[in-house]
XYZ file of C-alpha atoms in Angstrom:
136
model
C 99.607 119.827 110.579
C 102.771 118.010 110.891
C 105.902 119.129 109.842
C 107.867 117.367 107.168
C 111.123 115.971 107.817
C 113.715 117.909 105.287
C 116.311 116.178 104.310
C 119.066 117.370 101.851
C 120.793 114.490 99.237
C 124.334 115.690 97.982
C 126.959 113.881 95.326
C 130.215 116.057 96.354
C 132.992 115.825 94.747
C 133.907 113.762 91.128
C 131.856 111.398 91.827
C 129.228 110.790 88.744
C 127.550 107.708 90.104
C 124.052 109.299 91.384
C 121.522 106.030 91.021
C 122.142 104.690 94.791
C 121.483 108.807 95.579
C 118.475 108.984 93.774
C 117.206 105.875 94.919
C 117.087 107.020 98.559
C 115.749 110.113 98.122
C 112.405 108.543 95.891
C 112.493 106.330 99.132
C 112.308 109.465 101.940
C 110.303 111.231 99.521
C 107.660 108.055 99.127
C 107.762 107.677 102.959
C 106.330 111.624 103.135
C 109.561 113.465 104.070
C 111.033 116.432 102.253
C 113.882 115.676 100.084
C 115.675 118.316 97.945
C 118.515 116.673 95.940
C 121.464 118.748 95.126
C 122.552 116.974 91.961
C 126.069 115.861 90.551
C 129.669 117.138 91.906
C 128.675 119.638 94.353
C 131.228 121.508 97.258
C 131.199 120.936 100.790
C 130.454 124.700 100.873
C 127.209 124.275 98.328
C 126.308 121.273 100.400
C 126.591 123.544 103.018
C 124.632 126.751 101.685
C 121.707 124.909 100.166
C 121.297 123.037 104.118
C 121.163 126.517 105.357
C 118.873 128.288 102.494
C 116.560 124.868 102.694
C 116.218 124.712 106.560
C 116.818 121.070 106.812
C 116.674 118.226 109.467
C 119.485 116.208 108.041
C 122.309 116.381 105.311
C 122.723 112.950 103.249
C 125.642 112.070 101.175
C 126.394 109.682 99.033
C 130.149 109.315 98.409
C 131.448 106.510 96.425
C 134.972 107.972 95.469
C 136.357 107.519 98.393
C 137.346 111.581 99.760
C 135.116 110.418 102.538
C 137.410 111.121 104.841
C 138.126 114.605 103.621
C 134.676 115.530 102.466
C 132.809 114.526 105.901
C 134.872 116.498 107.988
C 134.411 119.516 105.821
C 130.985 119.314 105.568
C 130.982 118.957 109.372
C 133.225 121.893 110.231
C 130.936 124.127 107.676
C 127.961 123.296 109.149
C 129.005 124.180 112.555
C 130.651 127.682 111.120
C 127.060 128.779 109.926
C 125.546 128.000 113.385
C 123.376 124.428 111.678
C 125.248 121.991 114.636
C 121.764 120.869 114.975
C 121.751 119.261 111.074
C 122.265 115.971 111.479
C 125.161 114.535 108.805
C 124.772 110.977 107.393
C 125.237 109.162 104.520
C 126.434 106.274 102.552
C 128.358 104.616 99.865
C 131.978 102.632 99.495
C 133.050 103.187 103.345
C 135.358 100.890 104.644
C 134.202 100.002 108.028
C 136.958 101.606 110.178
C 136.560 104.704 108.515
C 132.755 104.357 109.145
C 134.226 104.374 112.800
C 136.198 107.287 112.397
C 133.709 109.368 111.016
C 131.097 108.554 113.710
C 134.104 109.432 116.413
C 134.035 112.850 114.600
C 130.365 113.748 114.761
C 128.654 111.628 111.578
C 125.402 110.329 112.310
C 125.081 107.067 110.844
C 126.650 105.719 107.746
C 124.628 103.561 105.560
C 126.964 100.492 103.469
C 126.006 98.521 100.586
C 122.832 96.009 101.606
C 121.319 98.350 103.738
C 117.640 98.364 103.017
C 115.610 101.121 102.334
C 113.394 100.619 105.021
C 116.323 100.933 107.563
C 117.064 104.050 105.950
C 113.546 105.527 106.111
C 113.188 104.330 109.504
C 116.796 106.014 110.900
C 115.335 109.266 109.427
C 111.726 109.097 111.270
C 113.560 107.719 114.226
C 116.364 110.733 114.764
C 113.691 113.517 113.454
C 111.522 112.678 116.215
C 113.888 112.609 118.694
C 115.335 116.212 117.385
C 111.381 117.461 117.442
C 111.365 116.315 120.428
C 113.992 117.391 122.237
C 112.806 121.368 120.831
């Protein structure tokens, strides 16, 4: 049997605006992956503990609020402090391409703007899960 790709959707921060969130995760979850979805206004560091009590593949955010370039990082620097360097970070919302740059530059995945398809975003997942799989 094949093992599911697990991927962890988080709103951090203020932000109340969940539908774009939700929306992706029915997506992974329709295309046979493993979503668990945080809810509403969560902490780097919940972000953070629910990755490590859920054993996932990949940590998606959805920021529209624009503490991208504070939340990101955190999330980042957590992730590496509880030994998950292997979680892959990602995400989307309002992201002004040269901080899309930025954040890449600092270890973010891929970042996911407004008009992306959902079928680019399914396919990113299946495409970077089976190269992590693979390279195990």
């Amino acid at each position: 049997m094949e093992e599911k790709i697990r991927v962890l959707v988080a709103k951090p921060g203020l932000d109340g605006h969940d539908r774009g969130a939700k929306v992706v995760a029915r997506a992974l979850r329709d295309a046979g992956m493993e979503v668990i979805y945080t809810g509403l206004h969560q902490t780097p560091e919940m972000i953070v503990e629910a990755a490590l009590q859920e054993d996932v593949d990949f940590v998606a955010l959805s920021i529209l609020s624009g503490a991208h370039m504070t939340i990101f990082p955190r999330i980042l620097k957590l992730l590496k402090e509880k030994g998950l360097s292997d979680v892959k970070v990602t995400g989307g919302g309002i992201i002004p391409a040269e901080d899309m740059i930025q954040l890449e530059k600092m270890g973010i995945d891929r970042l996911f703007g407004p008009g992306t398809t959902l079928e680019e975003i399914v396919e990113y997942f299946r495409s970077k899960a089976v190269r992590k799989k693979a390279a195990v």
